[in-house]
Amino acid sequence: MEMTETTLKDRLDAEERDLMRQIQTYEACTMAVLNMTSGQLISLHKLAVEDIVSTLHRAALDLQTELLYVRLEKALSLSSKQETGLA
């Protein structure tokens, strides 16, 4: 069963929105850790904080890569639709 163009576009739009929200969440958590670290009265373990921030950053980068592929798929589907004269 072939997915209709509208269904594909709706799925890709929803996936794009979801990925952007996830990225924003990871970035907010990263900023929260950084802000919490600078406001600490007691000393935190530097390597542990670096590991936490690096893990959050890597996860956000992975999501950004996934978002890039979703946007590429959208662009290619639009391009192929224009080539066939459906746009």
PDB file of C-alpha atoms in Angstrom, residues 3-70:
ATOM      1  CA  MET A   3       1.380   6.282   1.197  1.00  0.00           C
ATOM      2  CA  THR A   4      -0.412   9.262  -0.311  1.00  0.00           C
ATOM      3  CA  GLU A   5       1.517  12.509  -0.743  1.00  0.00           C
ATOM      4  CA  THR A   6      -0.647  14.259   1.863  1.00  0.00           C
ATOM      5  CA  THR A   7      -0.209  11.442   4.369  1.00  0.00           C
ATOM      6  CA  LEU A   8       3.557  11.423   3.798  1.00  0.00           C
ATOM      7  CA  LYS A   9       3.741  15.204   4.194  1.00  0.00           C
ATOM      8  CA  ASP A  10       1.643  15.080   7.377  1.00  0.00           C
ATOM      9  CA  ARG A  11       3.828  12.306   8.825  1.00  0.00           C
ATOM     10  CA  LEU A  12       7.044  14.173   7.991  1.00  0.00           C
ATOM     11  CA  ASP A  13       5.658  17.458   9.386  1.00  0.00           C
ATOM     12  CA  ALA A  14       4.695  15.719  12.634  1.00  0.00           C
ATOM     13  CA  GLU A  15       8.080  14.021  12.857  1.00  0.00           C
ATOM     14  CA  GLU A  16       9.840  17.341  12.251  1.00  0.00           C
ATOM     15  CA  ARG A  17       7.841  19.070  15.008  1.00  0.00           C
ATOM     16  CA  ASP A  18       8.507  16.225  17.430  1.00  0.00           C
ATOM     17  CA  LEU A  19      12.247  16.243  16.743  1.00  0.00           C
ATOM     18  CA  MET A  20      12.447  20.025  17.165  1.00  0.00           C
ATOM     19  CA  ARG A  21      10.660  19.741  20.517  1.00  0.00           C
ATOM     20  CA  GLN A  22      13.032  17.004  21.647  1.00  0.00           C
ATOM     21  CA  ILE A  23      16.058  19.107  20.628  1.00  0.00           C
ATOM     22  CA  GLN A  24      14.684  22.105  22.520  1.00  0.00           C
ATOM     23  CA  THR A  25      14.208  19.902  25.581  1.00  0.00           C
ATOM     24  CA  TYR A  26      17.796  18.630  25.480  1.00  0.00           C
ATOM     25  CA  GLU A  27      19.094  22.174  25.034  1.00  0.00           C
ATOM     26  CA  ALA A  28      16.980  23.398  27.969  1.00  0.00           C
ATOM     27  CA  CYS A  29      18.327  20.585  30.142  1.00  0.00           C
ATOM     28  CA  THR A  30      21.889  21.408  29.112  1.00  0.00           C
ATOM     29  CA  MET A  31      21.368  25.053  30.037  1.00  0.00           C
ATOM     30  CA  ALA A  32      19.791  24.032  33.350  1.00  0.00           C
ATOM     31  CA  VAL A  33      22.845  21.936  34.222  1.00  0.00           C
ATOM     32  CA  LEU A  34      25.193  24.763  33.241  1.00  0.00           C
ATOM     33  CA  ASN A  35      23.198  27.318  35.251  1.00  0.00           C
ATOM     34  CA  MET A  36      22.959  24.994  38.231  1.00  0.00           C
ATOM     35  CA  THR A  37      26.702  24.358  38.086  1.00  0.00           C
ATOM     36  CA  SER A  38      27.603  28.041  38.093  1.00  0.00           C
ATOM     37  CA  GLY A  39      25.252  28.705  41.004  1.00  0.00           C
ATOM     38  CA  GLN A  40      26.510  25.901  43.257  1.00  0.00           C
ATOM     39  CA  LEU A  41      27.809  26.827  46.675  1.00  0.00           C
ATOM     40  CA  ILE A  42      29.562  23.484  46.986  1.00  0.00           C
ATOM     41  CA  SER A  43      32.026  22.117  44.489  1.00  0.00           C
ATOM     42  CA  LEU A  44      30.726  19.577  41.989  1.00  0.00           C
ATOM     43  CA  HIS A  45      32.831  16.865  40.406  1.00  0.00           C
ATOM     44  CA  LYS A  46      34.081  18.487  37.201  1.00  0.00           C
ATOM     45  CA  LEU A  47      34.365  15.281  35.146  1.00  0.00           C
ATOM     46  CA  ALA A  48      30.869  14.165  36.150  1.00  0.00           C
ATOM     47  CA  VAL A  49      29.397  17.505  35.062  1.00  0.00           C
ATOM     48  CA  GLU A  50      31.358  17.365  31.788  1.00  0.00           C
ATOM     49  CA  ASP A  51      30.045  13.851  31.164  1.00  0.00           C
ATOM     50  CA  ILE A  52      26.446  14.922  31.815  1.00  0.00           C
ATOM     51  CA  VAL A  53      26.685  17.970  29.545  1.00  0.00           C
ATOM     52  CA  SER A  54      28.492  15.988  26.827  1.00  0.00           C
ATOM     53  CA  THR A  55      25.855  13.247  26.910  1.00  0.00           C
ATOM     54  CA  LEU A  56      23.046  15.785  26.585  1.00  0.00           C
ATOM     55  CA  HIS A  57      24.884  17.550  23.761  1.00  0.00           C
ATOM     56  CA  ARG A  58      25.544  14.297  21.868  1.00  0.00           C
ATOM     57  CA  ALA A  59      21.879  13.321  22.139  1.00  0.00           C
ATOM     58  CA  ALA A  60      20.836  16.735  20.785  1.00  0.00           C
ATOM     59  CA  LEU A  61      23.284  16.374  17.880  1.00  0.00           C
ATOM     60  CA  ASP A  62      21.900  12.929  17.052  1.00  0.00           C
ATOM     61  CA  LEU A  63      18.406  14.409  16.969  1.00  0.00           C
ATOM     62  CA  GLN A  64      19.591  17.280  14.766  1.00  0.00           C
ATOM     63  CA  THR A  65      21.021  14.740  12.318  1.00  0.00           C
ATOM     64  CA  GLU A  66      17.723  12.871  12.326  1.00  0.00           C
ATOM     65  CA  LEU A  67      15.906  16.178  11.754  1.00  0.00           C
ATOM     66  CA  LEU A  68      18.193  16.903   8.803  1.00  0.00           C
ATOM     67  CA  TYR A  69      17.222  13.589   7.191  1.00  0.00           C
ATOM     68  CA  VAL A  70      13.510  14.253   7.739  1.00  0.00           C
TER      69      VAL A  70
END
